[in-house]
CSV table of C-alpha atoms in Angstrom, one decimal:
chain,number,residue,atom,x,y,z
Y,1,ASP,CA,0.1,0.0,-0.1
Y,2,THR,CA,1.8,3.1,-1.1
Y,3,GLY,CA,-1.1,5.6,-0.5
Y,4,VAL,CA,-2.8,8.1,-2.8
Y,5,SER,CA,-0.7,9.7,-5.3
Y,6,GLN,CA,-1.5,12.6,-7.4
Y,7,ASP,CA,0.4,14.0,-10.4
Y,8,PRO,CA,1.5,16.6,-10.9
Y,9,ARG,CA,2.4,18.0,-7.6
Y,10,HIS,CA,2.5,21.4,-9.0
Y,11,LYS,CA,1.2,23.1,-12.3
Y,12,ILE,CA,1.4,26.6,-13.3
Y,13,THR,CA,-0.7,27.6,-16.5
Y,14,LYS,CA,-1.9,30.5,-18.3
Y,15,ARG,CA,-5.4,31.7,-18.1
Y,16,GLY,CA,-7.4,29.9,-20.9
Y,17,GLN,CA,-5.4,27.0,-21.1
Y,18,ASN,CA,-6.7,23.3,-20.2
Y,19,VAL,CA,-5.2,21.1,-17.4
Y,20,THR,CA,-5.6,17.8,-16.3
Y,21,PHE,CA,-4.8,16.0,-12.9
Y,22,ARG,CA,-4.4,12.5,-12.1
Y,23,CYS,CA,-5.1,10.8,-9.1
Y,24,ASP,CA,-4.1,7.1,-8.2
Y,25,PRO,CA,-5.9,5.8,-5.2
Y,26,ILE,CA,-5.2,2.9,-2.8
Y,27,SER,CA,-5.5,-0.2,-4.9
Y,28,GLU,CA,-8.4,-1.8,-3.0
Y,29,HIS,CA,-10.4,1.2,-2.5
Y,30,ASN,CA,-13.4,1.6,-4.9
Y,31,ARG,CA,-14.5,5.1,-3.8
Y,32,LEU,CA,-12.4,8.0,-5.1
Y,33,TYR,CA,-13.3,11.8,-4.2
Y,34,TRP,CA,-12.0,15.2,-5.4
Y,35,TYR,CA,-11.7,18.3,-3.3
Y,36,ARG,CA,-10.6,21.9,-3.9
Y,37,GLN,CA,-8.8,23.6,-0.9
Y,38,THR,CA,-8.1,27.4,-1.3
Y,39,LEU,CA,-6.0,29.3,1.2
Y,40,GLY,CA,-7.4,29.6,4.6
Y,41,GLN,CA,-10.3,27.3,3.6
Y,42,GLY,CA,-11.1,23.7,4.3
Y,43,PRO,CA,-11.3,21.2,1.7
Y,44,GLU,CA,-14.6,21.7,-0.7
Y,45,PHE,CA,-16.2,18.7,-2.1
Y,46,LEU,CA,-16.3,18.5,-6.0
Y,47,THR,CA,-17.3,15.0,-7.0
Y,48,TYR,CA,-17.0,11.2,-6.1
Y,49,PHE,CA,-16.9,7.9,-7.8
Y,50,GLN,CA,-17.8,4.4,-6.9
Y,51,ASN,CA,-15.9,2.2,-9.3
Y,52,GLU,CA,-16.2,3.8,-12.6
Y,53,ALA,CA,-19.5,5.4,-12.1
Y,54,GLN,CA,-19.7,9.1,-11.0
Y,55,LEU,CA,-22.2,9.2,-8.4
Y,56,GLU,CA,-22.1,13.0,-7.4
Y,57,LYS,CA,-21.1,15.7,-9.6
Y,58,SER,CA,-23.4,18.5,-8.9
Y,59,ARG,CA,-20.8,20.3,-6.8
Y,60,LEU,CA,-18.4,20.6,-9.7
Y,61,LEU,CA,-17.7,24.2,-9.8
Y,62,SER,CA,-18.7,24.9,-13.4
Y,63,ASP,CA,-19.1,23.1,-16.5
Y,64,ARG,CA,-15.4,23.7,-17.2
Y,65,PHE,CA,-14.7,21.2,-14.6
Y,66,SER,CA,-14.9,17.3,-15.4
Y,67,ALA,CA,-13.7,14.3,-13.9
Y,68,GLU,CA,-13.2,10.7,-15.1
Y,69,ARG,CA,-12.7,7.3,-13.7
Y,70,PRO,CA,-12.9,5.1,-16.8
Y,71,LYS,CA,-11.7,1.7,-15.4
Y,72,GLY,CA,-12.6,2.2,-11.8
Y,73,SER,CA,-9.0,2.8,-10.9
Y,74,PHE,CA,-7.1,6.2,-11.5
Y,75,SER,CA,-9.1,9.2,-12.0
Y,76,THR,CA,-8.7,12.5,-13.7
Y,77,LEU,CA,-9.8,15.9,-13.1
Y,78,GLU,CA,-9.9,18.2,-16.2
Y,79,ILE,CA,-10.2,22.0,-15.9
Y,80,GLN,CA,-10.9,23.8,-19.4
Y,81,ARG,CA,-10.4,27.4,-20.2
Y,82,THR,CA,-8.7,28.0,-16.7
Y,83,GLU,CA,-9.3,31.3,-15.0
Y,84,GLN,CA,-7.3,32.8,-12.2
Y,85,GLY,CA,-10.0,32.0,-9.6
Y,86,ASP,CA,-9.2,28.1,-10.5
Y,87,SER,CA,-5.7,28.6,-8.7
Y,88,ALA,CA,-6.1,26.3,-5.5
Y,89,MET,CA,-5.0,23.0,-4.3
Y,90,TYR,CA,-7.0,20.1,-5.8
Y,91,LEU,CA,-7.0,17.0,-3.4
Y,92,CYS,CA,-7.9,13.5,-4.1
Y,93,ALA,CA,-9.0,10.8,-1.5
Y,94,SER,CA,-10.1,7.2,-1.5
Y,95,SER,CA,-11.9,5.0,0.6
Y,96,GLN,CA,-13.4,1.7,0.8
Y,97,GLU,CA,-17.2,1.2,0.2
Y,98,LYS,CA,-18.4,0.1,3.3
Y,99,GLY,CA,-20.0,2.3,6.0
Y,100,PHE,CA,-18.2,5.4,7.0
Y,101,ASN,CA,-14.7,4.8,6.4
Y,102,GLU,CA,-11.9,6.8,6.6
Y,103,GLN,CA,-10.9,8.7,3.5
Y,104,PHE,CA,-7.3,8.6,2.6
Y,105,PHE,CA,-5.9,11.9,1.1
Y,106,GLY,CA,-3.2,12.4,-1.6
Y,107,PRO,CA,-0.8,15.3,-1.2
Y,108,GLY,CA,-2.6,17.2,-3.6
Y,109,THR,CA,-2.0,19.3,-7.0
Y,110,ARG,CA,-1.3,22.9,-6.5
Y,111,LEU,CA,-2.6,24.9,-9.5
Y,112,THR,CA,-1.4,28.5,-10.3
Y,113,VAL,CA,-3.2,30.4,-13.2
Y,114,LEU,CA,-1.4,33.3,-14.2
H,1,ALA,CA,-27.9,20.9,4.8
H,2,GLN,CA,-24.7,20.3,6.8
H,3,SER,CA,-22.0,22.5,7.9
H,4,VAL,CA,-19.2,22.8,10.3
H,5,THR,CA,-17.9,26.0,12.2
H,6,GLN,CA,-14.6,26.0,13.7
H,7,LEU,CA,-14.0,28.5,16.2
H,8,GLY,CA,-10.6,30.2,16.3
H,9,SER,CA,-8.5,30.0,13.0
H,10,HIS,CA,-5.3,30.0,14.9
H,11,VAL,CA,-4.7,28.6,18.6
H,12,SER,CA,-1.3,28.7,20.4
H,13,VAL,CA,-0.5,26.7,23.5
H,14,SER,CA,2.7,26.2,25.3
H,15,GLU,CA,4.5,22.7,25.1
H,16,GLY,CA,2.7,20.6,27.7
H,17,ALA,CA,-0.4,22.3,28.0
H,18,LEU,CA,-3.9,21.5,27.3
H,19,VAL,CA,-4.9,21.6,23.6
H,20,LEU,CA,-8.7,22.3,22.9
H,21,LEU,CA,-9.8,23.0,19.2
H,22,ARG,CA,-13.7,23.6,18.8
H,23,CYS,CA,-16.0,22.4,16.4
H,24,ASN,CA,-19.7,22.9,16.0
H,25,TYR,CA,-21.9,21.3,13.4
H,26,SER,CA,-25.2,21.7,11.9
H,27,SER,CA,-27.1,18.7,10.5
H,28,SER,CA,-30.6,17.8,10.1
H,29,VAL,CA,-29.9,14.3,10.3
H,30,PRO,CA,-27.5,12.2,12.6
H,31,PRO,CA,-23.9,13.2,11.8
H,32,TYR,CA,-20.8,11.4,11.6
H,33,LEU,CA,-18.0,13.5,12.6
H,34,PHE,CA,-14.2,13.5,11.8
H,35,TRP,CA,-11.1,15.4,12.7
H,36,TYR,CA,-8.2,15.4,10.4
H,37,VAL,CA,-4.5,17.0,10.6
H,38,GLN,CA,-2.7,18.3,7.7
H,39,TYR,CA,1.0,18.8,8.3
H,40,PRO,CA,2.8,21.1,5.8
H,41,ASN,CA,3.1,19.7,2.2
H,42,GLN,CA,1.2,16.7,3.2
H,43,GLY,CA,-2.2,15.3,2.7
H,44,LEU,CA,-4.9,15.3,5.4
H,45,GLN,CA,-4.5,12.4,7.9
H,46,LEU,CA,-7.4,11.1,10.1
H,47,LEU,CA,-7.3,11.8,13.6
H,48,LEU,CA,-10.4,10.2,14.8
H,49,LYS,CA,-14.2,9.7,14.0
H,50,TYR,CA,-17.6,9.3,15.5
H,51,THR,CA,-20.1,7.2,13.7
H,52,THR,CA,-22.1,5.6,16.5
H,53,GLY,CA,-21.8,4.3,20.0
H,54,ALA,CA,-19.6,5.8,22.6
H,55,THR,CA,-19.5,9.5,22.5
H,56,LEU,CA,-16.1,10.0,23.8
H,57,VAL,CA,-13.8,8.9,20.9
H,58,LYS,CA,-10.0,8.4,21.2
H,59,GLY,CA,-7.7,8.8,18.4
H,60,ILE,CA,-4.0,8.8,17.3
H,61,ASN,CA,-1.4,10.8,19.0
H,62,GLY,CA,-3.2,11.1,22.2
H,63,PHE,CA,-6.0,13.2,20.8
H,64,GLU,CA,-9.7,12.7,21.8
H,65,ALA,CA,-13.0,14.2,21.0
H,66,GLU,CA,-16.5,14.2,22.8
H,67,PHE,CA,-19.8,14.1,20.6
H,68,LYS,CA,-22.2,16.3,22.4
H,69,LYS,CA,-25.5,16.3,20.8
H,70,SER,CA,-27.1,18.9,23.0
H,71,GLU,CA,-24.3,21.4,22.1
H,72,THR,CA,-24.0,20.3,18.4
H,73,SER,CA,-20.2,20.1,19.3
H,74,PHE,CA,-17.3,17.9,18.7
H,75,HIS,CA,-14.3,19.4,20.3
H,76,LEU,CA,-10.9,18.0,20.1
H,77,THR,CA,-8.7,17.7,23.2
H,78,LYS,CA,-5.2,16.6,24.1
H,79,PRO,CA,-4.0,16.7,27.6
H,80,SER,CA,-0.3,17.7,27.0
H,81,ALA,CA,0.7,19.5,23.8
H,82,HIS,CA,4.0,18.3,22.0
H,83,MET,CA,5.8,20.3,19.4
H,84,SER,CA,5.0,17.6,16.9
H,85,ASP,CA,1.3,18.6,17.2
H,86,ALA,CA,1.8,21.9,15.2
H,87,ALA,CA,-0.3,21.5,12.2
H,88,GLU,CA,-3.8,22.5,10.8
H,89,TYR,CA,-6.7,20.7,11.9
H,90,PHE,CA,-9.9,20.3,10.3
H,91,CYS,CA,-13.4,19.1,11.6
H,92,ALA,CA,-15.7,17.3,9.1
H,93,VAL,CA,-19.3,16.2,8.9
H,94,THR,CA,-21.2,13.8,6.9
H,95,SER,CA,-24.4,11.8,6.9
H,96,THR,CA,-23.9,9.9,3.8
H,97,GLY,CA,-20.2,8.8,4.2
H,98,ASN,CA,-19.7,10.4,0.7
H,99,GLN,CA,-20.0,14.0,0.7
H,100,PHE,CA,-17.8,15.6,3.5
H,101,TYR,CA,-18.2,19.1,4.8
H,102,PHE,CA,-15.0,20.5,6.1
H,103,GLY,CA,-14.6,23.6,8.5
H,104,THR,CA,-12.2,26.2,7.7
H,105,GLY,CA,-9.5,24.9,9.7
H,106,THR,CA,-7.5,25.6,13.2
H,107,SER,CA,-3.9,26.2,12.7
H,108,LEU,CA,-2.1,25.1,16.1
H,109,THR,CA,1.1,26.5,17.2
H,110,VAL,CA,2.8,24.9,19.9
H,111,ILE,CA,5.3,27.3,21.9
H,112,PRO,CA,8.3,25.9,23.4
């Protein structure tokens, strides 16, 4: 068990560009979550998957945000036409399906939009 | 709707002193409550959780929290602060186990 990994750890992009982040969950976890964390705030829930099914996406911040988990393993979060307000830390977490299990968090991807 | 309020964005204690980090929740259904710790440049790590059963919950690193329904609180305590406890602490609530609502965090400083 190597924990939840995220790639890249840092991303600097220009406004208007598209960015994609990857999350690799703990291998036996079938739930995967995406959060956004801005400075001085707690993590803000964006979306989650159970296996490959995206069960909640209404909290995605706009239609510029999309997430996929095509084979029920790793997941990607894409932001199209980035804006300066998208600058934040994007966190991924995974958990087992049963009950109120601990979410294991990755180190995050820090996005800076210039 | 659910939410969490953490009173005090910054708390400073002397090494060896009591640590008390406050968390109040709002939930229209029975809540499940969590405390996470975040060290610099690291992911969030679970300290403890309350789901059902005993209202006094013990976690890692000597931390504990008590669920008080009448006060809608889940305050985090540790009898004696250690320098290694300096970090950001987040309280979170969920009713489904899927959507977690986090507080804004409390930064703990431990003074030698």
